[in-house]
Amino acid sequence: MRKLFIIAALLAATGAQAETPRDFLTRFEKEAGAAASAERGARFFNTKQGGEWSCASCHTDKPTQAGRHAKTDKPIAALAPAANAERFTDAAKVDKWFRRNCNDTVNRLCSAQEKADVMAWLLTIK
Amino acid sequence: MKRLIPAALLLLAVSAHADNYSLPKHAVFEEECASCHMAFPPQMLHADSWRAMMGDLSHHFGSDASIDEKRRAAITDFLVTHAGGRKTGTTRDASGKPLLRITETARFEKKHREIAPATWKRASIKSPANCTACHARAAAGDYNERSINIPK
């Protein structure tokens, strides 16, 4: 009985940390207070939003494939969850990269709606 | 004469060794710094330069490379501990500020003086910061002459 309790506690602890890409879509939609649009997300991702680069400059317009850093040429693993199971499973990483990459491409932080839209689009790509 | 040969060989070995960097391991440094560019050997810059660079990661050569404070402090410690000494040459620019780019150091300039400006701009090279374009084994710390292959 005691063992079972420990296992259950461990499961709960790991379950609290590991997140799925869908969890982020839900979170951003909730923060935005509106449903996401994959179509809007695709447009946002693939066109320049004020900065020198768009998201696609590094991640390509088909993010199931690997990209390359626009400046350093360093290979970047695929971003779409369908192609890379590690993506969007860690809140600290997701928040860090949205913060940095939005500053680089949009010259400001992205809104919850923008993040929800991009998430929705990334989840539709197979 | 017989003695001269081993001496010459020894000299060759020593000069080749000079372009090898030992790569101290640091998981956080590798995870954070090597996601956008290769993990440059800490020995390539002076401690003052690393401190200055790590003090303004939000403006990192035109990109936002900010990370959380705990990780920032850990990486700074690591870089400062393994930073280059006099070998990096002048460590400050004309106005007295620490040099931030490895490519601005006297050592880098001296080692690359035969490279024409147009060569750096080739699509296969892109930037002087792209070490691996020509130094195939740069990621292993090997910058030896014999490992160089300048792509067309």
Coordinates of C-alpha atoms in Angstrom, one line a residue:
Chain A
M1 CA 0.0 0.0 0.0
R2 CA 2.8 2.3 0.9
K3 CA 4.6 1.5 -2.3
L4 CA 1.5 2.3 -4.3
F5 CA 1.2 5.6 -2.6
I6 CA 4.8 6.5 -3.5
I7 CA 4.3 5.5 -7.1
A8 CA 1.1 7.5 -7.3
A9 CA 2.9 10.5 -5.8
L10 CA 5.8 10.1 -8.3
L11 CA 3.4 9.9 -11.2
A12 CA 1.7 13.0 -10.1
A13 CA 5.0 14.9 -9.7
T14 CA 6.2 13.9 -13.2
G15 CA 2.8 14.5 -14.7
A16 CA 2.9 18.1 -13.4
Q17 CA 6.1 18.8 -15.3
A18 CA 5.7 17.1 -18.6
E19 CA 3.4 19.1 -20.9
T20 CA 2.1 18.3 -24.4
P21 CA 1.9 20.7 -27.4
R22 CA -1.9 20.8 -27.0
D23 CA -1.5 22.0 -23.4
F24 CA 0.2 25.1 -24.7
L25 CA -2.5 25.7 -27.3
T26 CA -5.1 25.5 -24.5
R27 CA -3.1 27.8 -22.2
F28 CA -2.6 30.5 -24.9
E29 CA -6.2 30.4 -26.0
K30 CA -7.3 30.8 -22.4
E31 CA -4.9 33.7 -21.9
A32 CA -6.1 35.3 -25.2
G33 CA -9.8 34.7 -24.3
A34 CA -10.5 33.6 -27.9
A35 CA -10.1 30.6 -30.1
A36 CA -6.9 30.2 -32.2
S37 CA -6.8 30.3 -36.0
A38 CA -4.3 28.0 -37.7
E39 CA -4.7 30.1 -40.9
R40 CA -3.7 33.3 -39.1
G41 CA -0.9 31.4 -37.4
A42 CA 0.5 30.3 -40.8
R43 CA 0.5 33.9 -42.1
F44 CA 2.1 35.2 -38.9
F45 CA 4.8 32.5 -39.1
N46 CA 5.7 32.9 -42.8
T47 CA 5.7 36.6 -43.3
K48 CA 7.9 39.3 -41.7
Q49 CA 6.3 41.1 -38.8
G50 CA 8.5 44.2 -38.6
G51 CA 11.8 42.6 -37.9
E52 CA 14.5 41.5 -40.3
W53 CA 13.4 37.9 -40.1
S54 CA 10.2 35.9 -40.0
C55 CA 9.8 32.7 -38.0
A56 CA 10.3 30.9 -41.3
S57 CA 13.7 32.5 -41.9
C58 CA 15.2 30.0 -39.5
H59 CA 12.4 27.3 -39.1
T60 CA 11.5 27.2 -42.9
D61 CA 7.9 27.5 -44.1
K62 CA 7.6 23.7 -43.7
P63 CA 8.6 23.3 -40.0
T64 CA 8.4 19.5 -40.2
Q65 CA 11.8 19.8 -41.7
A66 CA 15.0 21.0 -40.1
G67 CA 15.9 24.6 -40.4
R68 CA 19.1 26.7 -40.2
H69 CA 19.9 29.8 -38.2
A70 CA 19.5 32.7 -40.6
K71 CA 22.8 34.3 -39.4
T72 CA 25.0 31.5 -38.1
D73 CA 23.8 28.7 -40.4
K74 CA 23.7 26.4 -37.4
P75 CA 21.2 23.5 -38.0
I76 CA 17.9 23.8 -36.1
A77 CA 15.9 20.6 -35.4
A78 CA 12.3 20.5 -36.8
L79 CA 9.8 22.7 -34.8
A80 CA 6.5 21.0 -35.7
P81 CA 5.5 18.4 -33.0
A82 CA 4.6 15.9 -35.7
A83 CA 8.2 15.8 -36.7
N84 CA 9.9 16.3 -33.3
A85 CA 8.4 14.9 -30.1
E86 CA 10.6 17.0 -27.9
R87 CA 9.1 20.3 -29.0
F88 CA 6.6 22.1 -26.8
T89 CA 6.9 19.7 -23.8
D90 CA 8.7 22.1 -21.4
A91 CA 7.1 25.4 -20.3
A92 CA 10.3 27.1 -19.4
K93 CA 11.8 26.4 -22.8
V94 CA 8.6 27.4 -24.6
D95 CA 8.4 30.7 -22.8
K96 CA 12.1 31.4 -23.3
W97 CA 12.0 30.9 -27.0
F98 CA 8.8 32.8 -27.6
R99 CA 10.2 35.7 -25.6
R100 CA 13.5 35.8 -27.5
N101 CA 12.3 34.9 -31.0
C102 CA 9.3 37.4 -30.8
N103 CA 11.7 40.1 -29.8
D104 CA 13.9 39.2 -32.8
T105 CA 11.1 38.9 -35.4
V106 CA 8.3 41.2 -34.2
N107 CA 10.5 43.6 -32.1
R108 CA 8.2 43.0 -29.1
L109 CA 6.7 40.2 -27.1
C110 CA 4.0 38.2 -28.9
S111 CA 0.4 38.4 -27.7
A112 CA -1.3 35.3 -26.3
Q113 CA -3.5 35.3 -29.5
E114 CA -0.4 35.3 -31.8
K115 CA 1.1 32.4 -29.8
A116 CA -2.2 30.5 -29.8
D117 CA -2.5 30.9 -33.6
V118 CA 1.1 29.7 -34.3
M119 CA 0.5 26.7 -32.0
A120 CA -2.7 25.9 -33.8
W121 CA -0.9 26.0 -37.1
L122 CA 2.1 24.0 -36.0
L123 CA -0.3 21.3 -34.7
T124 CA -2.0 21.0 -38.1
I125 CA 1.2 20.3 -39.9
K126 CA 1.8 16.6 -40.5
Chain B
M1 CA 71.7 16.0 -38.5
K2 CA 70.1 13.0 -37.0
R3 CA 69.4 15.0 -34.0
L4 CA 67.9 17.9 -36.0
I5 CA 65.1 15.8 -37.4
P6 CA 63.6 14.8 -34.0
A7 CA 63.9 18.4 -33.0
A8 CA 62.1 19.6 -36.1
L9 CA 59.4 17.0 -35.6
L10 CA 59.0 18.1 -32.0
L11 CA 58.6 21.8 -33.1
L12 CA 56.0 20.8 -35.7
A13 CA 54.1 18.8 -33.1
V14 CA 54.2 21.8 -30.7
S15 CA 53.0 24.3 -33.3
A16 CA 50.2 22.0 -34.4
H17 CA 49.1 21.5 -30.9
A18 CA 48.8 25.3 -30.4
D19 CA 45.7 25.3 -32.5
N20 CA 43.9 22.6 -30.5
Y21 CA 41.6 23.8 -27.8
S22 CA 40.6 21.6 -24.9
L23 CA 36.9 21.8 -24.6
P24 CA 35.9 21.9 -20.9
K25 CA 32.4 20.4 -20.5
H26 CA 29.5 22.3 -19.1
A27 CA 26.0 21.1 -19.8
V28 CA 24.2 24.5 -19.3
F29 CA 26.8 26.3 -21.5
E30 CA 26.3 23.8 -24.3
E31 CA 22.5 23.8 -24.0
E32 CA 22.1 27.6 -23.9
C33 CA 24.9 28.8 -26.1
A34 CA 25.2 26.1 -28.7
S35 CA 21.5 26.2 -29.7
C36 CA 22.1 29.1 -32.1
H37 CA 25.8 28.9 -32.8
M38 CA 28.7 26.5 -32.2
A39 CA 30.1 26.4 -28.6
F40 CA 33.1 28.6 -29.1
P41 CA 36.1 27.6 -26.9
P42 CA 36.1 29.9 -23.8
Q43 CA 39.8 30.4 -24.2
M44 CA 39.2 32.5 -27.3
L45 CA 38.2 35.5 -25.3
H46 CA 39.4 37.3 -22.2
A47 CA 37.5 37.1 -18.9
D48 CA 36.5 40.8 -19.2
S49 CA 35.0 40.2 -22.6
W50 CA 32.9 37.2 -21.4
R51 CA 31.7 39.3 -18.4
A52 CA 30.7 42.1 -20.6
M53 CA 28.9 39.8 -23.1
M54 CA 27.1 37.9 -20.5
G55 CA 26.0 41.1 -18.9
D56 CA 23.8 42.1 -21.9
L57 CA 22.4 38.9 -23.4
S58 CA 19.2 40.8 -24.4
H59 CA 21.3 42.5 -27.1
H60 CA 23.5 39.7 -28.3
F61 CA 24.9 40.8 -31.6
G62 CA 21.4 41.9 -32.7
S63 CA 19.5 39.0 -31.1
D64 CA 17.7 38.5 -27.9
A65 CA 19.6 35.7 -26.2
S66 CA 18.3 36.4 -22.6
I67 CA 18.3 33.4 -20.2
D68 CA 17.3 33.1 -16.6
E69 CA 19.6 34.6 -13.9
K70 CA 20.7 31.3 -12.4
R71 CA 21.8 29.9 -15.7
R72 CA 23.4 33.3 -16.7
A73 CA 25.5 33.3 -13.6
A74 CA 26.6 29.7 -14.0
I75 CA 27.7 30.2 -17.6
T76 CA 29.5 33.4 -16.8
D77 CA 31.4 31.6 -14.0
F78 CA 32.3 28.8 -16.4
L79 CA 33.5 31.2 -19.2
V80 CA 35.5 33.4 -16.8
T81 CA 37.2 30.3 -15.3
H82 CA 38.3 29.0 -18.7
A83 CA 38.9 32.3 -20.4
G84 CA 42.0 33.0 -22.5
G85 CA 44.9 35.0 -21.1
R86 CA 47.4 36.9 -23.0
K87 CA 47.1 34.6 -26.0
T88 CA 44.0 36.5 -27.0
G89 CA 46.1 39.6 -27.6
T90 CA 44.5 43.0 -27.0
T91 CA 41.4 42.6 -25.0
R92 CA 39.9 46.1 -25.4
D93 CA 38.9 48.2 -28.3
A94 CA 40.2 51.7 -29.1
S95 CA 37.7 53.3 -26.6
G96 CA 38.8 50.9 -23.8
K97 CA 35.7 48.6 -23.9
P98 CA 36.3 44.9 -23.8
L99 CA 36.2 43.2 -27.2
L100 CA 33.0 41.2 -27.6
R101 CA 33.7 39.4 -30.9
I102 CA 36.3 36.6 -31.2
T103 CA 36.8 37.9 -34.8
E104 CA 38.0 41.2 -33.4
T105 CA 40.8 39.7 -31.4
A106 CA 44.4 40.1 -32.6
R107 CA 44.9 36.4 -32.6
F108 CA 41.9 35.8 -34.9
E109 CA 43.0 38.6 -37.3
K110 CA 46.5 37.3 -37.5
K111 CA 45.4 33.7 -38.1
H112 CA 43.0 34.8 -40.9
R113 CA 45.0 37.6 -42.6
E114 CA 45.2 35.5 -45.9
I115 CA 41.4 35.3 -46.2
A116 CA 39.9 37.8 -48.6
P117 CA 36.8 39.7 -47.6
A118 CA 34.8 38.1 -50.4
T119 CA 35.6 34.6 -49.1
W120 CA 33.8 35.3 -45.9
K121 CA 30.7 36.2 -47.8
R122 CA 30.4 33.0 -49.7
A123 CA 27.0 31.2 -49.3
S124 CA 28.9 28.2 -48.0
I125 CA 30.6 30.3 -45.2
K126 CA 28.2 33.1 -44.5
S127 CA 30.0 34.6 -41.5
P128 CA 33.5 34.5 -39.8
A129 CA 31.6 33.2 -36.8
N130 CA 30.8 30.0 -38.7
C131 CA 34.0 28.2 -37.8
T132 CA 32.9 24.8 -38.9
A133 CA 32.4 26.0 -42.5
C134 CA 36.2 25.7 -43.0
H135 CA 37.5 24.1 -39.8
A136 CA 35.6 20.8 -40.2
R137 CA 36.6 19.6 -36.7
A138 CA 36.1 22.9 -34.9
A139 CA 33.3 21.4 -32.7
A140 CA 36.0 19.1 -31.3
G141 CA 38.3 22.0 -30.6
D142 CA 40.6 21.2 -33.6
Y143 CA 41.6 24.4 -35.5
N144 CA 44.8 22.9 -37.0
E145 CA 46.0 23.9 -40.4
R146 CA 45.6 20.3 -41.7
S147 CA 41.9 20.2 -40.8
I148 CA 41.1 23.3 -42.9
N149 CA 39.0 23.0 -46.0
I150 CA 37.8 26.4 -47.4
P151 CA 34.6 25.6 -49.3
K152 CA 33.9 27.2 -52.8

